[in-house]
Short mmCIF file of C-alpha atoms and ligand atoms in Angstrom, two decimals:
data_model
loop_
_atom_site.label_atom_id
_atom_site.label_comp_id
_atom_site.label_asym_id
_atom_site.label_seq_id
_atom_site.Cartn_x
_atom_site.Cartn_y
_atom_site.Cartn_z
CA UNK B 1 9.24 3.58 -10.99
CA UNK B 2 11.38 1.13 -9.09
CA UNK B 3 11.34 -2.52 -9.10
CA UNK B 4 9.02 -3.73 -5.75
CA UNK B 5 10.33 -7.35 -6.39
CA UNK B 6 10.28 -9.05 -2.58
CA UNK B 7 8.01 -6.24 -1.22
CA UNK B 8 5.00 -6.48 0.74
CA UNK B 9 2.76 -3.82 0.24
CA UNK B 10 -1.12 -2.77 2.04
CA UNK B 11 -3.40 -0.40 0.02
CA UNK B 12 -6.37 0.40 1.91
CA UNK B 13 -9.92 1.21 -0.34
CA UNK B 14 -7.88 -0.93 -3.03
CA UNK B 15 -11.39 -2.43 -4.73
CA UNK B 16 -11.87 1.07 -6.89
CA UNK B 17 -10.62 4.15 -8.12
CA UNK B 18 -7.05 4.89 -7.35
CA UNK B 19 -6.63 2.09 -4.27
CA UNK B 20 -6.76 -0.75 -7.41
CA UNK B 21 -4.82 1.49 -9.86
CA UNK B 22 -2.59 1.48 -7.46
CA UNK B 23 -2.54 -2.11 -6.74
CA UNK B 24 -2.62 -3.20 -10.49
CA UNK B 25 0.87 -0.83 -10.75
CA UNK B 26 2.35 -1.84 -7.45
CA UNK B 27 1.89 -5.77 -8.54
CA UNK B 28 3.48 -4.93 -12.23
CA UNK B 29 6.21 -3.71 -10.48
CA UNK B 30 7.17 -7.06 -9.20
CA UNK B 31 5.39 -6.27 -5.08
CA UNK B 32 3.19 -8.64 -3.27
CA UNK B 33 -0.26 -6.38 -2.99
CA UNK B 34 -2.88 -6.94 0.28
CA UNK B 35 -6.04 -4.98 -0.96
CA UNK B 36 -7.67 -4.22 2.73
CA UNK B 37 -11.32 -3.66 1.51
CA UNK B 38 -14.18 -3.24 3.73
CA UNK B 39 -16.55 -5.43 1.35
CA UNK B 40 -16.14 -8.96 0.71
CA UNK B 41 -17.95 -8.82 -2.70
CA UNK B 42 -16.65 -5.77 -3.86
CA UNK B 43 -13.30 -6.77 -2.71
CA UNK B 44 -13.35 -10.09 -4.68
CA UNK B 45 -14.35 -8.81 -7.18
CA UNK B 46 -11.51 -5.79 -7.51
CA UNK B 47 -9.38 -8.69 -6.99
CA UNK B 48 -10.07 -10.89 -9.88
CA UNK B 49 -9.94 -7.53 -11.54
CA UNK B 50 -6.45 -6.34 -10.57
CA UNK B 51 -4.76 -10.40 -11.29
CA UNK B 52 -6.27 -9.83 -14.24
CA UNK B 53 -4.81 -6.65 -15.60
CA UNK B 54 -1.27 -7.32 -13.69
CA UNK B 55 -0.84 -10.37 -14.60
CA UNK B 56 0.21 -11.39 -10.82
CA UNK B 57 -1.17 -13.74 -8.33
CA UNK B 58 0.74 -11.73 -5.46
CA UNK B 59 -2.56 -10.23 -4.58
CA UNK B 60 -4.34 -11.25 -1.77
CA UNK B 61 -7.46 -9.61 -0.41
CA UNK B 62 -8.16 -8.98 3.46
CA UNK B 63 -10.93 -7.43 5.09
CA UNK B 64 -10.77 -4.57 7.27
CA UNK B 65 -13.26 -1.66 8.02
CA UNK B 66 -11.85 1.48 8.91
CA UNK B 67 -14.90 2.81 10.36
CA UNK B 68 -14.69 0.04 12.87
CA UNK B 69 -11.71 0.03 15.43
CA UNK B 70 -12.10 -3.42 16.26
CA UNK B 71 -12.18 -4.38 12.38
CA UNK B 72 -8.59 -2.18 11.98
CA UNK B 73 -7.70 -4.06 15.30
CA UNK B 74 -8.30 -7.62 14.20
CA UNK B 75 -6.83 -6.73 10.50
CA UNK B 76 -3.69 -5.94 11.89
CA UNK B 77 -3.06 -8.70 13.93
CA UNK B 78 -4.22 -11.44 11.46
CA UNK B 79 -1.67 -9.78 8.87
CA UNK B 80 0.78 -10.14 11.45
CA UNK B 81 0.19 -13.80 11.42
CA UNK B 82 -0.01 -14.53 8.02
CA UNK B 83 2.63 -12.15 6.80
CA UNK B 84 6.36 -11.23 8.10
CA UNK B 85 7.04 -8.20 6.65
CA UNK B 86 5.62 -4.93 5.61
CA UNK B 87 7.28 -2.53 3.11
CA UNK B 88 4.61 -0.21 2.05
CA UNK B 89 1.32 0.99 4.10
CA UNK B 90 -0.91 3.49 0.87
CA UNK B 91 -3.83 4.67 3.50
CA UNK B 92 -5.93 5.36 0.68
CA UNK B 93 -9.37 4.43 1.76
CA UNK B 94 -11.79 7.68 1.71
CA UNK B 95 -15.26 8.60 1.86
CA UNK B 96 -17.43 12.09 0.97
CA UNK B 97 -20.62 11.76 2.69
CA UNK B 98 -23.50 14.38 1.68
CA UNK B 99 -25.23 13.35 5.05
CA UNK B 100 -24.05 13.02 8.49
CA UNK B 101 -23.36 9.91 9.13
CA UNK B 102 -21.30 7.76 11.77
CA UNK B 103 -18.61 4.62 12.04
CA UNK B 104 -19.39 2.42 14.42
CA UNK B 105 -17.38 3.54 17.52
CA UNK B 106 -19.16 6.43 16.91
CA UNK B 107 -17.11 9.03 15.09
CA UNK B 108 -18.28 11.24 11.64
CA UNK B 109 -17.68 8.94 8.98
CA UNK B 110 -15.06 10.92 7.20
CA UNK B 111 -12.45 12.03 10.18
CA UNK B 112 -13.52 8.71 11.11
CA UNK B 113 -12.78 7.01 8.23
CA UNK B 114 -10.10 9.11 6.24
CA UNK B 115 -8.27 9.66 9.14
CA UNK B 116 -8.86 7.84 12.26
CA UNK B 117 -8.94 4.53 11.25
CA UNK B 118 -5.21 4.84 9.56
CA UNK B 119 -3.94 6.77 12.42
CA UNK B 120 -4.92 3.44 14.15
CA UNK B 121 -3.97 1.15 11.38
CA UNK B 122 -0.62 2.67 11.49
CA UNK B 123 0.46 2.43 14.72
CA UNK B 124 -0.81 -1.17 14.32
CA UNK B 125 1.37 -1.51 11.63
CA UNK B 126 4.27 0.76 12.92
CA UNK B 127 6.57 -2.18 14.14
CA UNK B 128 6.29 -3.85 11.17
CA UNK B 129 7.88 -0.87 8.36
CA UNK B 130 10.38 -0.64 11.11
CA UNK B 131 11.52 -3.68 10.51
CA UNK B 132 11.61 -3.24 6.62
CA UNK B 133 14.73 -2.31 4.69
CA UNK B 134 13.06 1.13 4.15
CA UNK B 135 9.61 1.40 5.15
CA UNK B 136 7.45 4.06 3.55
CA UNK B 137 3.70 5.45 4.30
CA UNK B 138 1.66 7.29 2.19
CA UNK B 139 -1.03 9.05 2.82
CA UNK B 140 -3.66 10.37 0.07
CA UNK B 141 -5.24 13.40 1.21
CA UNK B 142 -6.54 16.31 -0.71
CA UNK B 143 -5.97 20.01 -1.87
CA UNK B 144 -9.42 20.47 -0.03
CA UNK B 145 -7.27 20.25 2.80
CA UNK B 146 -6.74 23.89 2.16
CA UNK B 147 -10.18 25.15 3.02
CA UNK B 148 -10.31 23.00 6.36
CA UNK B 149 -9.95 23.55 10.15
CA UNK B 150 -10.27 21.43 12.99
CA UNK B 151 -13.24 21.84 14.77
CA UNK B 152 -11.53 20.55 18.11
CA UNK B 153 -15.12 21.81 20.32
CA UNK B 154 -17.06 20.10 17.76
CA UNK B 155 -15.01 17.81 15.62
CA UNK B 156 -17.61 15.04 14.81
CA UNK B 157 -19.68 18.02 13.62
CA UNK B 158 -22.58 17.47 15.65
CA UNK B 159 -24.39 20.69 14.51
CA UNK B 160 -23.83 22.49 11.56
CA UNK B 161 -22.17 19.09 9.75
CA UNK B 162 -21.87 20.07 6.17
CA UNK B 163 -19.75 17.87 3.36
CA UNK B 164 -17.78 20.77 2.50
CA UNK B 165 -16.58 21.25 5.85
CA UNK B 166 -16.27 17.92 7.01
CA UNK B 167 -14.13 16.53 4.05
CA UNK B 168 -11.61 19.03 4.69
CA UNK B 169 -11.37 18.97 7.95
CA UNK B 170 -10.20 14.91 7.16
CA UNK B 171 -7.68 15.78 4.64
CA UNK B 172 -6.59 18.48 7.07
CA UNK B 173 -5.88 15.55 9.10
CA UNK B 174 -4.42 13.84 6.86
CA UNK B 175 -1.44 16.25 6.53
CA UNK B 176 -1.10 16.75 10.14
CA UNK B 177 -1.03 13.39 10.92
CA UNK B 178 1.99 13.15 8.13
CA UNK B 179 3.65 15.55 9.65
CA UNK B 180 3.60 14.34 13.05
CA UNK B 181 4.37 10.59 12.44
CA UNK B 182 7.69 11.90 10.01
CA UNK B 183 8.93 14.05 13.33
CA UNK B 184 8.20 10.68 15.57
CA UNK B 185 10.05 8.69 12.97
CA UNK B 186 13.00 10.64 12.82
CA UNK B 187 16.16 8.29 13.21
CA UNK B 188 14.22 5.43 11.78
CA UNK B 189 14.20 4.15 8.06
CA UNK B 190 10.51 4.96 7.99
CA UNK B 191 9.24 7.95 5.40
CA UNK B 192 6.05 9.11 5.41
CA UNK B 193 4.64 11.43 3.14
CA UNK B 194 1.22 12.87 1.63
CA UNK B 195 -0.02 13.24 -1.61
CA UNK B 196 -3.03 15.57 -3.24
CA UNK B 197 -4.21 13.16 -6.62
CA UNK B 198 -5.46 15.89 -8.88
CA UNK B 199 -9.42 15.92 -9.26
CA UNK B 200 -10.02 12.48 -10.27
CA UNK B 201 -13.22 10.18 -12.05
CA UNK B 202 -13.36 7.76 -9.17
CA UNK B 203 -16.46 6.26 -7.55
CA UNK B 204 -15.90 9.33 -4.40
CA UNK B 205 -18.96 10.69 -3.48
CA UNK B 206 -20.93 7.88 -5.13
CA UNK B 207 -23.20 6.37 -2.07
CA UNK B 208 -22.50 2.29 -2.08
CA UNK B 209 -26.15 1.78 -1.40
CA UNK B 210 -28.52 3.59 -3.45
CA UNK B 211 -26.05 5.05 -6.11
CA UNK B 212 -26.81 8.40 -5.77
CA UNK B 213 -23.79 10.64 -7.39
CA UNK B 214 -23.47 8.42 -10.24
CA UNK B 215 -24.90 10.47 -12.65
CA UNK B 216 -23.03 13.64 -11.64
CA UNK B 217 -20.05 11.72 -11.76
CA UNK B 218 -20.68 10.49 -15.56
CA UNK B 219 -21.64 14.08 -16.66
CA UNK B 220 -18.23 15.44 -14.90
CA UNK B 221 -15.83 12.88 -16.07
CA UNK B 222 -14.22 14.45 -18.78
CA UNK B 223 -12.79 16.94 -17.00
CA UNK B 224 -11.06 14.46 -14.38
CA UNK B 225 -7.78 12.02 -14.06
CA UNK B 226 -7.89 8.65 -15.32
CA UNK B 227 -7.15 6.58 -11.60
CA UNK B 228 -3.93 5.57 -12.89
CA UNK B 229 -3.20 9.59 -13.66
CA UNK B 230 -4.57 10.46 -10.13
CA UNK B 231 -2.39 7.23 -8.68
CA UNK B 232 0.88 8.08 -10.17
CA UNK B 233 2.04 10.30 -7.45
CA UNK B 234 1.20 7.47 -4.33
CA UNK B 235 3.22 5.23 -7.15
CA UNK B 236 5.95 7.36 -7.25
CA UNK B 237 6.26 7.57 -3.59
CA UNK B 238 5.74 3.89 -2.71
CA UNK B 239 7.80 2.59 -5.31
CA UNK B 240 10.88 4.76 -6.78
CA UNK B 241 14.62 5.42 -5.61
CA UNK B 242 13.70 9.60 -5.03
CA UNK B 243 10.18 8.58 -3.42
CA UNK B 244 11.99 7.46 -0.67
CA UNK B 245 14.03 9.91 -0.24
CA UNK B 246 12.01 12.48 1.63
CA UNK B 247 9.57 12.21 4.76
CA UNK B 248 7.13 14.31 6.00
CA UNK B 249 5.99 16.08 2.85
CA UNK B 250 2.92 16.82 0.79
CA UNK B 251 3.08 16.38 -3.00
CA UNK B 252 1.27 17.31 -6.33
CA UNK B 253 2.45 15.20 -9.55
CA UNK B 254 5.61 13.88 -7.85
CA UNK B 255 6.89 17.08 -6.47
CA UNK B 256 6.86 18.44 -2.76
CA UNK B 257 3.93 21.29 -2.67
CA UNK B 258 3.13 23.92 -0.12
CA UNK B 259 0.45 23.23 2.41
CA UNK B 260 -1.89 25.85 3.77
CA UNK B 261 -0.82 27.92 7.20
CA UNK B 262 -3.07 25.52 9.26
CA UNK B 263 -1.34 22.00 7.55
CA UNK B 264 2.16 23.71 8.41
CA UNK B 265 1.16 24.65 11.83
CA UNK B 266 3.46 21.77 13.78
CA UNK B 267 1.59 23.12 17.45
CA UNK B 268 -1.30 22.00 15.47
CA UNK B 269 -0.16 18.67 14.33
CA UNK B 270 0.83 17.68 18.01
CA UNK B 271 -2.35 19.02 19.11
CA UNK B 272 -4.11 17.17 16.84
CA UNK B 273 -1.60 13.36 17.41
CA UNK B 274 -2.86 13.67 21.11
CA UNK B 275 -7.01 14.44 20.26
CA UNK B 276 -6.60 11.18 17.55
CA UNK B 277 -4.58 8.95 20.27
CA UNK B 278 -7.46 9.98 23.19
CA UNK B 279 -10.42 9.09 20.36
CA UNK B 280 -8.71 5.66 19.26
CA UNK B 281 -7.57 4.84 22.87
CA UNK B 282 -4.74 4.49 22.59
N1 LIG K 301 -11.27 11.47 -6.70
C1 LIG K 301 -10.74 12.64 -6.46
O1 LIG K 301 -10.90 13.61 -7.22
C2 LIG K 301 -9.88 12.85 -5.23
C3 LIG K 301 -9.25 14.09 -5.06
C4 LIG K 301 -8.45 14.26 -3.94
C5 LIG K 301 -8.25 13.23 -3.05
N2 LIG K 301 -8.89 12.04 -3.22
C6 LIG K 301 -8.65 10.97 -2.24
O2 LIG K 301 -8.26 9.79 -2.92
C7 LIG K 301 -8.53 8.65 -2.11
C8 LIG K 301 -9.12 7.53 -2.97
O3 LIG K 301 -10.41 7.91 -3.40
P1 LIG K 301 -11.00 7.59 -4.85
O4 LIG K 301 -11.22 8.91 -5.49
O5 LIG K 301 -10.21 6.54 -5.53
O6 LIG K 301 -12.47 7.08 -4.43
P2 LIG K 301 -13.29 5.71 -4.55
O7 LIG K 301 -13.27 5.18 -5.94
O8 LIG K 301 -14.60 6.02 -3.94
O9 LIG K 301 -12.47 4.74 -3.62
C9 LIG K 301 -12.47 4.86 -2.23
C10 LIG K 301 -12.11 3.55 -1.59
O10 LIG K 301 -12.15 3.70 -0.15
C11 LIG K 301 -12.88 2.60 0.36
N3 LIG K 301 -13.50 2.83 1.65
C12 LIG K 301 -14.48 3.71 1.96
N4 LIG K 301 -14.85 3.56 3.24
C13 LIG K 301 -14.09 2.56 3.75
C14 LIG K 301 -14.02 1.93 5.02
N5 LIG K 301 -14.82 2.28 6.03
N6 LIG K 301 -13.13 0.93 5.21
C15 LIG K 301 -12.32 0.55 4.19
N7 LIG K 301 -12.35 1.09 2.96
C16 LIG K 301 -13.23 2.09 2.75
C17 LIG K 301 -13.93 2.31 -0.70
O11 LIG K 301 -14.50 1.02 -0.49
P3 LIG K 301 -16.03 0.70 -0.95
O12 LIG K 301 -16.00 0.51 -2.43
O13 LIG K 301 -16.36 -0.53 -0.18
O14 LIG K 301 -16.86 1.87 -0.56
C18 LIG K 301 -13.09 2.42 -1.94
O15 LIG K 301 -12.35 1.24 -2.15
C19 LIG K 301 -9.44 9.15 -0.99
O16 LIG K 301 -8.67 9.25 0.20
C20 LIG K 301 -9.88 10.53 -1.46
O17 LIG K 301 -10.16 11.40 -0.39
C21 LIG K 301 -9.70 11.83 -4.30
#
C-alpha cells in the first residue's frame, strides 16, 4: 500500500466493521482520517478505538447522517471550513434492514442510505478531489448487486419491500452510480471505482437498537472476513500507486471483476444519475 503522508481522507460508517478497519489502515499509512459517523457515542468511541490501534492523532470525528439530506448538507460545508483539501472520499456507510423502514426525507433506508446520501455527499464533495493531486472515490457495494433491479415505478418499495430485494437494488446503485460519475469525470484527475468486500463478520444486519442479528452473526462468524480482510480491497484502491490507476471499475480482492448485465447497462446508469439528482434535488 502506498504512503498517504499529507492526505486527507473521509470514510463514511467509519465507527465499525470495515469503515474503522479502514480508518485504522488509512492513518498507519501516514493520512489524516475524518470518520463521518452518524452517532456521537458510537463515533467517539470508534475513535478512541482507531488512535489507539494506529497510533495517530490525525483522526478526527464528524457527524453526518446519510439518511438525512440536510445532515450530508451541513457535513459538507462545515468540512469545507475546517479542512482545505480532500484526497480520498470511502462511501462506506451501509445498512440491511429486515423491516421497511425510512430516512428522514423520506426515502427506504437502504437506497436511501447506501446510495443516496453519497450520491449527495459526493457532489458536495466533488470540487474538493478536483482540486487534489489525484482524487479518488470508492465506493463499497456488494456482489448482491447481482441479484438486483431498479424498481424505477416503485423504488422506495412501497409494497412488496423485502430485504433481499431492497439491499440489492442499493448495491445495484452503487455500481451505477460508479459508473456514471467515472464517465462525468473523464478529463479530470478524479478515479472512482467500486469494490465487493467478500462476505464479512461486521455488525451489518445487526439492528442499533434492540440488537437483534447478533446472535446469528456470532453463530456465522467463522465462515466470514476479518474487517481488515474485507477492507483490503477499499485500501488498495484509496491508497496504492495501481489503485489509482483505473476509474470506473468494480473489484474483488484488488482485481477489476465483471458486473452483472444490469450494472454494465450504461442507458441504465444515466437513467438512474437523473432519478438520484430529481430525489436529492439537485
Ligand atoms: N459485511 C459484509 O459481508 C458485506 C458484504 C458486502 C458488502 N458490504 C458493504 O460493506 C459496507 C460496510 O459494512 P460493514 O459490513 O462494515 O457493516 P457495519 O459494521 O454494520 O458498518 C456499517 C457502518 O455504516 C454506518 N451507517 C449506517 N447507517 C448510517 C447513516 N444513516 N449515516 C451514517 N452512517 C451510517 C454504521 O453506523 P452505526 O454504527 O451508527 O449504525 C456503521 O458505521 C456496507 O456498504 C455494506 O453494504 C458488507
Amino acid at each position: 500500500m502506498g504512503n498517504m503522508d499529507g492526505k486527507t481522507v473521509i470514510v463514511t460508517g467509519a465507527n465499525s466493521g470495515m469503515g474503522l478497519a479502514t480508518t485504522i489502515e488509512l492513518a498507519k499509512l501516514g493520512a489524516k482520517v475524518i470518520m463521518a459517523c452518524r452517532s456521537e457515542e458510537r463515533g467517539r468511541q470508534a475513535l478512541e478505538q482507531a488512535r489507539a490501534a494506529s497510533g495517530s492523532t490525525a483522526i478526527e470525528l464528524m457527524l453526518c447522517d446519510l439518511g438525512s439530506l440536510a445532515s450530508i448538507r451541513s457535513f459538507a460545508e462545515a468540512y469545507k471550513e475546517q479542512y482545505d483539501r480532500l484526497d480520498v472520499l470511502v462511501n462506506n456507510a451501509g445498512v440491511i434492514s429486515l423491516k421497511r423502514k425510512t430516512t428522514k426525507d423520506g426515502f427506504e433506508s437502504m437506497i436511501g442510505v447506501n446510495h443516496l446520501g453519497h450520491f449527495l455527499l459526493t457532489h458536495d464533495l466533488l470540487e474538493m478531489l478536483k482540486a487534489a493531486p489525484q482524487g479518488r472515490i470508492v465506493n463499497v457495494s456488494s456482489g448482491a448487486h447481482k441479484a438486483g433491479h431498479i424498481h424505477f415505478n416503485d423504488p422506495f418499495l412501497t409494497k412488496g419491500y423485502n430485504v433481499a430485494k431492497g439491499y440489492a437494488q442499493s448495491k445495484l446503485a452503487n455500481i451505477l452510480f460508479t459508473k456514471e460519475l467515472a464517465k462525468r469525470l473523464a478529463g479530470t484527475k478524479v478515479t472512482v471505482n467500486s469494490v465487493h468486500p467478500g462476505a464479512v463478520g461486521t455488525n451489518i444486519g445487526v439492528d442499533r437498537n434492540t440488537g437483534f442479528g447478533k446472535s446469528v452473526l456470532r453463530m456465522l462468524k467463522p465462515f466470514f472476513r476479518s474487517p481488515l480482510k474485507g477492507a483490503d480491497t477499499a485500501i488498495y484502491l484509496a491508497s496504492s500507486e495501481e489503485g489509482g490507476a483505473s476509474t470506473g471499475l468494480y473489484f474483488i480482492d484488488r482485481k477489476p471483476a465483471q458486473v452483472s448485465k444490469r450494472a454494465a447497462d450504461s442507458e441504465l446508469a444515466s437513467k438512474f444519475w437523473t432519478w438520484s439528482e430529481q430525489q436529492v434535488r439537485l
